[in-house]
Rosetta silent file (secondary structure, phi, psi, omega in degrees, C-alpha in Angstrom):
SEQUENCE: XXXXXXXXXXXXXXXXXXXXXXXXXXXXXXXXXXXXXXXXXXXXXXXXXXXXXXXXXXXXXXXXXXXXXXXXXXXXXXXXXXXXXXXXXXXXXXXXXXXXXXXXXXXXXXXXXXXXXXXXXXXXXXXXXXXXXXXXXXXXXXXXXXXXXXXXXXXXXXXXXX
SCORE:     score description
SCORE:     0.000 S_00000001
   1 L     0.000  -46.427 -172.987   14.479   39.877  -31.984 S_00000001
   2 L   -65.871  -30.009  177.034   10.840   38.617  -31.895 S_00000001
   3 H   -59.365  -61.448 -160.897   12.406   34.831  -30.089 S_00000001
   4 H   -77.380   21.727  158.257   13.871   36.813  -27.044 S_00000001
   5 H   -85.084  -68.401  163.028   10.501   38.799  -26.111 S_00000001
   6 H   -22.096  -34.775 -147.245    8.995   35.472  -25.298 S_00000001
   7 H  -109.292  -49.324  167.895   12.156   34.689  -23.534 S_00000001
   8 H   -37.441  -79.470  179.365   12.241   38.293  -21.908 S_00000001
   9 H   -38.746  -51.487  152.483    8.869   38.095  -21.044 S_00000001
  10 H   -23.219  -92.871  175.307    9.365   34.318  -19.538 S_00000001
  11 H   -52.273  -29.914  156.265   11.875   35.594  -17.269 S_00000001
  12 H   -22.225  -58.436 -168.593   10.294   38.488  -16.191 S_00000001
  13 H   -71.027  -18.066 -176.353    7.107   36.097  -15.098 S_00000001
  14 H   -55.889  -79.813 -165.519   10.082   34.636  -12.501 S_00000001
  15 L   -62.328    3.932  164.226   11.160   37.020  -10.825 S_00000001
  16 L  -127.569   28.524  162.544    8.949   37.836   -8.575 S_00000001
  17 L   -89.760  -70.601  164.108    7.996   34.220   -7.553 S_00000001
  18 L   -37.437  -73.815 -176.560   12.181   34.156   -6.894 S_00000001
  19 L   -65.109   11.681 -169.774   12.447   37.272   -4.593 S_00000001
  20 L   -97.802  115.926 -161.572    9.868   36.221   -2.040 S_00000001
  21 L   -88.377  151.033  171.992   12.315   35.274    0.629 S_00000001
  22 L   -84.696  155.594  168.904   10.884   32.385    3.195 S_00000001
  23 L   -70.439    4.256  159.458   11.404   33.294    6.514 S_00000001
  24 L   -59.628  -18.560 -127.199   14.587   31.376    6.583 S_00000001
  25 L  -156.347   68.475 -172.747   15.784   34.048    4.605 S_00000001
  26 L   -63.503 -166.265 -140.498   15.433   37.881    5.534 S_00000001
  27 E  -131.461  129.172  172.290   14.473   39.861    2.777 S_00000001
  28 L   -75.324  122.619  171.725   16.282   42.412    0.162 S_00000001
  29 L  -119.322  163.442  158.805   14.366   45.927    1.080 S_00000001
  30 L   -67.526  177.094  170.346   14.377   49.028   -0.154 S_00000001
  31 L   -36.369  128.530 -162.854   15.784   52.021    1.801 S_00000001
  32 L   -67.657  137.411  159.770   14.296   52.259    5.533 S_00000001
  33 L   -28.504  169.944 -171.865   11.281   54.361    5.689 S_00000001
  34 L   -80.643  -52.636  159.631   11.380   57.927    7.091 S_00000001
  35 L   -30.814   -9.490 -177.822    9.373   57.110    9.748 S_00000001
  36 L   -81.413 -173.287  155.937   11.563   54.260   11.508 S_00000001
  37 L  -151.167   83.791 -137.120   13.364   54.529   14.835 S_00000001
  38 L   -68.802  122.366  173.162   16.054   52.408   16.129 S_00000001
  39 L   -82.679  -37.867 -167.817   14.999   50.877   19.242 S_00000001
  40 E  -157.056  138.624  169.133   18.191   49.092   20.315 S_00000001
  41 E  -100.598  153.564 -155.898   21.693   48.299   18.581 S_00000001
  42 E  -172.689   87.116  159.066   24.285   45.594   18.658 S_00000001
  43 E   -77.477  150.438 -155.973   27.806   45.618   17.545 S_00000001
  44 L  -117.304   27.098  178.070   28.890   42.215   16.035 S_00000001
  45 L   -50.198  -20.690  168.806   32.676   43.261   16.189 S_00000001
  46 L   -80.993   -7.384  152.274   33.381   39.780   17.999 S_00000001
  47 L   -52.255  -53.775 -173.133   32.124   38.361   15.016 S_00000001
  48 L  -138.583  128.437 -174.650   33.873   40.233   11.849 S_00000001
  49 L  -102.537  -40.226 -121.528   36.213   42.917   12.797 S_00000001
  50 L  -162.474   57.410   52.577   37.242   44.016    9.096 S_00000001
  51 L  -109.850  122.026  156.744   34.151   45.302    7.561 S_00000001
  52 L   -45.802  138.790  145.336   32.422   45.792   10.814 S_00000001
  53 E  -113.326 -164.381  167.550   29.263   44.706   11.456 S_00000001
  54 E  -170.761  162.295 -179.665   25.753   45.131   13.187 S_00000001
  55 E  -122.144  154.379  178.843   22.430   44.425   13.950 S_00000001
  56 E  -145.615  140.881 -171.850   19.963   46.946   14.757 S_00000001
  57 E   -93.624  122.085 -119.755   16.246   46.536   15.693 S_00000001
  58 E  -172.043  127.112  175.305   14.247   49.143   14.138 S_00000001
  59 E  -101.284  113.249  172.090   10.137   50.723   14.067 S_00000001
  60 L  -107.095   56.168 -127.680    8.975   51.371   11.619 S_00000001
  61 L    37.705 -124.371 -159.375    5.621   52.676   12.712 S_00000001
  62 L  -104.586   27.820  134.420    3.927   49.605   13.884 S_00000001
  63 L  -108.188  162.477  175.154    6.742   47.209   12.528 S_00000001
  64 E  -119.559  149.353 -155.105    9.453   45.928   13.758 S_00000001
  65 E  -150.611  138.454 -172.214   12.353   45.082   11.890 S_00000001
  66 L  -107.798  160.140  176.242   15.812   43.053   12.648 S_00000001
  67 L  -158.259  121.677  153.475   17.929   44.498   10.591 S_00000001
  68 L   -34.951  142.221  164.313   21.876   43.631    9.290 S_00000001
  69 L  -148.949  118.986  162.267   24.422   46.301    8.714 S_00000001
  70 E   -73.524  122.699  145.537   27.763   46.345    6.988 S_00000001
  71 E   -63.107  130.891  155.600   30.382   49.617    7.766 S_00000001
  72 E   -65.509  -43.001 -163.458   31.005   51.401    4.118 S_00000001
  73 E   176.406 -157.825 -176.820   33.431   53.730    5.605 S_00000001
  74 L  -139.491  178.510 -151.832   33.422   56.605    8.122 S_00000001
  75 L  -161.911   87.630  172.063   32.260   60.232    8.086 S_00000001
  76 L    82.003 -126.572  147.621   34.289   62.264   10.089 S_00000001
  77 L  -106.580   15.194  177.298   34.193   59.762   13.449 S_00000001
  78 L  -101.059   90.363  178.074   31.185   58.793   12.685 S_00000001
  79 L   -17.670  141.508  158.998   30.593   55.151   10.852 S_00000001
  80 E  -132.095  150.697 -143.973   28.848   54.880    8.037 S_00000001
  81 E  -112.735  105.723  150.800   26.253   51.863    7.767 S_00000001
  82 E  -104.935  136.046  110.797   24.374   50.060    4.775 S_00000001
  83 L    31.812  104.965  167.051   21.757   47.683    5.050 S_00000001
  84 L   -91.968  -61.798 -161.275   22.709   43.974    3.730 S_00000001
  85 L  -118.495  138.369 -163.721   19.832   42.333    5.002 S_00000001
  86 E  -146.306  122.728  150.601   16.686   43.180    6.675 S_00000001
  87 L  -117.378  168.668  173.737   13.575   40.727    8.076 S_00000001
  88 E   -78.383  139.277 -174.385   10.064   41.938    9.570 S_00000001
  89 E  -123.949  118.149  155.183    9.440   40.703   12.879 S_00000001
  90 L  -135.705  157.449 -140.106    6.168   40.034   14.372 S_00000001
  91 L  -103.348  121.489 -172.094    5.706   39.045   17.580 S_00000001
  92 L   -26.040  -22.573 -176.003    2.801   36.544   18.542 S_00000001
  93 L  -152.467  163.070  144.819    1.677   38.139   21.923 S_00000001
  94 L   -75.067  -34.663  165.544    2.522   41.091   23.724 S_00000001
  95 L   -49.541  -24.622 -172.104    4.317   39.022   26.397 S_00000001
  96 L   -78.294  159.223  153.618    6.603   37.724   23.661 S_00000001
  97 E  -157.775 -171.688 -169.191    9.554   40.601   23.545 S_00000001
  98 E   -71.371  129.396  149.981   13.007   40.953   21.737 S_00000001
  99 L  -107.735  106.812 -162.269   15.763   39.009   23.113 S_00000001
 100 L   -47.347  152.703  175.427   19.219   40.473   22.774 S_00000001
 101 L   -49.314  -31.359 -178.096   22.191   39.017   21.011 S_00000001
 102 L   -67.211  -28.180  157.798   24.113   39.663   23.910 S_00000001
 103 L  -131.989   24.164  171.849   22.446   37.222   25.922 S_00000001
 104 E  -114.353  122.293  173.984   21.489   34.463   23.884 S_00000001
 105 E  -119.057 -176.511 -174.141   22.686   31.780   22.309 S_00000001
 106 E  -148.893  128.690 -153.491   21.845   28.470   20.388 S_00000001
 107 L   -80.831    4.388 -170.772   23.343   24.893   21.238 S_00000001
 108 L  -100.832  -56.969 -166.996   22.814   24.529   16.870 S_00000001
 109 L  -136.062   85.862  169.992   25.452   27.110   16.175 S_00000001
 110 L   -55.057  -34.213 -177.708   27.210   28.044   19.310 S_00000001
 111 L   -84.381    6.229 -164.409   30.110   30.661   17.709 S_00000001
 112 L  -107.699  152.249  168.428   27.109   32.776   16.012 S_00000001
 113 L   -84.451  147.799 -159.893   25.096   35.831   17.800 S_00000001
 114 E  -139.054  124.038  159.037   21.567   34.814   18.074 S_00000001
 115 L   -77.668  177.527  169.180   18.261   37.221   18.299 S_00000001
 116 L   174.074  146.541 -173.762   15.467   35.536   19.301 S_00000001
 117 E  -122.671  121.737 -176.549   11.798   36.357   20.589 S_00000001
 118 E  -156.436 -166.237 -171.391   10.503   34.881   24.050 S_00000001
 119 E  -102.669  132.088  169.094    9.674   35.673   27.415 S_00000001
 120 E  -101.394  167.005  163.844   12.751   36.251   29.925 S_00000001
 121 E  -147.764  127.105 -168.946   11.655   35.170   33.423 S_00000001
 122 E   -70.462  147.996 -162.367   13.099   35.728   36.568 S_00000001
 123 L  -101.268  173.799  169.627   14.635   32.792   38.574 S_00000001
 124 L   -21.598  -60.176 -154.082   14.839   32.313   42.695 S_00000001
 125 L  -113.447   50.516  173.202   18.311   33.569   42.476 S_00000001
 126 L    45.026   30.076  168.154   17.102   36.946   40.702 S_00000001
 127 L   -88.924 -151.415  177.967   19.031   35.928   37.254 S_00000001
 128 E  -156.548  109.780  164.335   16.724   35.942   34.482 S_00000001
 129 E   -98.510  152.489  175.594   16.165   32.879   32.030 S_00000001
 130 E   -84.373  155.233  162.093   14.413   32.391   28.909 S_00000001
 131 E  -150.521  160.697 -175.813   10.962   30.652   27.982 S_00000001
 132 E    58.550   59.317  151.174    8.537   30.164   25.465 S_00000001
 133 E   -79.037  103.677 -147.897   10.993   31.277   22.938 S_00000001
 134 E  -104.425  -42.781  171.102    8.995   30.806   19.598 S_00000001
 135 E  -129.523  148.979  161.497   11.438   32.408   16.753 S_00000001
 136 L  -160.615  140.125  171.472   15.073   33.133   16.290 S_00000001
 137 E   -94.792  154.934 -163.722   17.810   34.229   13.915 S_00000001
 138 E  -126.462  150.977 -178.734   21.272   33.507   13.746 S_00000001
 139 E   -85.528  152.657  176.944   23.747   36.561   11.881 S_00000001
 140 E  -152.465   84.771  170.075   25.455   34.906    8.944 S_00000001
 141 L   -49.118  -55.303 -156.052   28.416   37.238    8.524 S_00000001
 142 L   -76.327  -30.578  176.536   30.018   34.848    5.502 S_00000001
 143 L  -134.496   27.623 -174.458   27.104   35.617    3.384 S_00000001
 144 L    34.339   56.882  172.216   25.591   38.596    4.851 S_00000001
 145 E  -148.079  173.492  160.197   21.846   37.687    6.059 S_00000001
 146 E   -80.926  105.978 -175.563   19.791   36.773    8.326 S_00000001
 147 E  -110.342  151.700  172.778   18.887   33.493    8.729 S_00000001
 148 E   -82.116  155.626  171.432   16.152   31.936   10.709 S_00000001
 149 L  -161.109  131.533 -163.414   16.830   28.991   12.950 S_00000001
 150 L    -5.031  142.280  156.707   15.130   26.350   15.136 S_00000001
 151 L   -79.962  -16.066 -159.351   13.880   28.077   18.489 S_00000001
 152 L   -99.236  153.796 -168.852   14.271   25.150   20.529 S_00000001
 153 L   106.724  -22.912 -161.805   18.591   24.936   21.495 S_00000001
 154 E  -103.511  112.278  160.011   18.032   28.798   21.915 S_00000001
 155 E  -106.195   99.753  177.523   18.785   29.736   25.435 S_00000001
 156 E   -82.310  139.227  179.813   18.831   33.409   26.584 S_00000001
 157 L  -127.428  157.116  175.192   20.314   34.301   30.200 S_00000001
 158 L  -162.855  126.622  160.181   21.142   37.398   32.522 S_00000001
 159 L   -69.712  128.020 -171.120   22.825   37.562   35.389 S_00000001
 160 L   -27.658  -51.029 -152.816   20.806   39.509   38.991 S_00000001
 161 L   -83.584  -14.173 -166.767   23.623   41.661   38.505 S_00000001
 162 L   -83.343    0.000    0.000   24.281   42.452   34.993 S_00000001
C-alpha cells in the first residue's frame, strides 16, 4: 500500500504536463460556457455521413473557438451534438478573419475540409482570393480532432457570384 502512493503520486505529477495539447492538437474542454454564441456553422456530411459531423465557430465572450461536433442522436427533428474536439483561435490582426471550410482547401490534404485564418481579397474579375493566410486546421474525422496544418498549400476562393 505505502509502494503505490509514490507511484500514485508519480503519475499524478504527469498528467498535467500530458494534457497540454500543442497547437497541432485542439484541446479536450470542458462543457461550452454559458456565455458563447455560434457565429457560423458547417456541416461535414461530405466527409462522414454515419455519425454526422460538424464544425462550428463559436464566442465565447472575447474568444473564439473552432469547434468539432459528433451527432449523438436526435431530439424530436432536431440533432443532437457533442463536442469531440475544441481549439481557441486567436487571430493576429483585425484584418486577419475566419475563412470558411466551404471555400478552402489545402494542396497537403486535398480530400479534407480546411478552416483557415487570412485575408480574402477581391480580384479584377470580382472573385475573391485568399492572402496572408497565417493558420489553418484540417478536420480529422478518423480520429475526431482538430489538427493544425501548414498555412502555406492553403488556398481559399469565391466566386463574384457565389
Amino acid at each position: 500500500m505505502s509502494l503505490s502512493l509514490p507511484v500514485i503520486a508519480a503519475l499524478l505529477a504527469l498528467i498535467p504536463a500530458a494534457s497540454h495539447a500543442s497547437e497541432a492538437r485542439g484541446k479536450s474542454t470542458p462543457p461550452l460556457e454559458k456565455d458563447c454564441v455560434e457565429v457560423s456553422g458547417t456541416a461535414l456530411s461530405a466527409i462522414a455521413e454515419d455519425p454526422a459531423y460538424a464544425a462550428a465557430e463559436l464566442k465565447c465572450g472575447a474568444k473564439l473557438s473552432l469547434v468539432l461536433r459528433r451527432q449523438t442522436g436526435r431530439n424530436g427533428a432536431l440533432p443532437v451534438w457533442i463536442v469531440v474536439d475544441q481549439v481557441t483561435i486567436s487571430k493576429p490582426s483585425p484584418r486577419h478573419e475566419r475563412l470558411q471550410p466551404a471555400y478552402c482547401s489545402s494542396s497537403r490534404f486535398p480530400d479534407v475540409a480546411v478552416f483557415a485564418l487570412g485575408r480574402m481579397v477581391e480580384q479584377p474579375d470580382g472573385s475573391y482570393r485568399s492572402e496572408d493566410v497565417v493558420k489553418a486546421w484540417r478536420f480529422d474525422i478518423k480520429r475526431e480532432r482538430l489538427a493544425a496544418i501548414p498555412a502555406d498549400g492553403v488556398i481559399c476562393a469565391l466566386d463574384g457570384g457565389d
